[in-house]
Amino acid sequence: MIDFTVQANGQDYFLAPGRYQVDGDEARALLVDSERFTGSTTREQIWNGFELYMGHFFRLDEHFSETLKGESLVHCVWLGGSFVSSRLNPRNADLTVFVNDAAAQAIKGKPRSGWMTKAFTRIHTEREYLLSALEVRYHPISSVFDLDVLEHPQLEYLRQRGAWDDWWQRCRPAGQKDAPTLESAVPKRGYLEVTL
């Protein structure tokens, strides 16, 4: 069972370092419905914002089903930060959304696809959904053993995937919002990969 067992900043407990794959129901059970969060005044609201936010992508999938030919706009979502910790009342949820680049390109510029242009605007997502959402354009890659044959978008996907994997496992010292340091670069906590 996944649980918060590692105290990494002197206050909050986190998942042990690594990426833990769960579905939406499992993520909600761990992050909202757990007995440890019974007194939370923010977790339900943040989760509702997450569901509303993801709902926009699902509605676009449905609306453009013929164009997308069974593909989904979102490959998966990584949830991290204080929302994926023992903190009773996190301010927001941090997430990396892996957008299927081929699907996004297929609907680009079409009527009703405009929401995608503000989906990763920090002010918008914070205010409307209590989320700090980041985009990574997903590209399926058959092999990473010969990087010289990959095109720029594929290499950029690998670079961003590695960067965010590294970032969501870092932990700032308690109460500090300082710039990252070499000392804070060591993996100290885990995060969730939510499959859709």
PDB file of C-alpha atoms in Angstrom, residues 10 15 24 38 48 66 77 80 85 90 102 114 120 125 135 142 144 154 168:
ATOM      1  CA  GLY A  10      11.141  18.201   9.238  1.00  0.00           C
ATOM      2  CA  LEU A  15       5.983   8.971  -0.294  1.00  0.00           C
ATOM      3  CA  GLY A  24      -7.914   8.364 -10.382  1.00  0.00           C
ATOM      4  CA  THR A  38     -10.695  14.215   7.647  1.00  0.00           C
ATOM      5  CA  ASN A  48     -12.669  19.051  -7.420  1.00  0.00           C
ATOM      6  CA  GLU A  66     -13.452  11.413 -35.259  1.00  0.00           C
ATOM      7  CA  VAL A  77      -0.652  13.135 -15.239  1.00  0.00           C
ATOM      8  CA  GLY A  80       3.501  16.113  -6.819  1.00  0.00           C
ATOM      9  CA  SER A  85       2.257  14.707   1.279  1.00  0.00           C
ATOM     10  CA  PRO A  90      -2.058  22.241   0.946  1.00  0.00           C
ATOM     11  CA  ALA A 102      -0.028  14.163 -32.226  1.00  0.00           C
ATOM     12  CA  GLY A 114      -9.228  27.133 -27.899  1.00  0.00           C
ATOM     13  CA  PHE A 120      -1.215  25.821 -18.907  1.00  0.00           C
ATOM     14  CA  THR A 125      -5.045  27.328 -13.517  1.00  0.00           C
ATOM     15  CA  GLU A 135       2.721  20.702 -19.930  1.00  0.00           C
ATOM     16  CA  SER A 142      10.557   3.045 -29.746  1.00  0.00           C
ATOM     17  CA  VAL A 144      16.422   5.454 -26.486  1.00  0.00           C
ATOM     18  CA  GLN A 154      11.249  13.571 -29.312  1.00  0.00           C
ATOM     19  CA  TRP A 168       8.975  16.062  -8.223  1.00  0.00           C
TER      20      TRP A 168
END
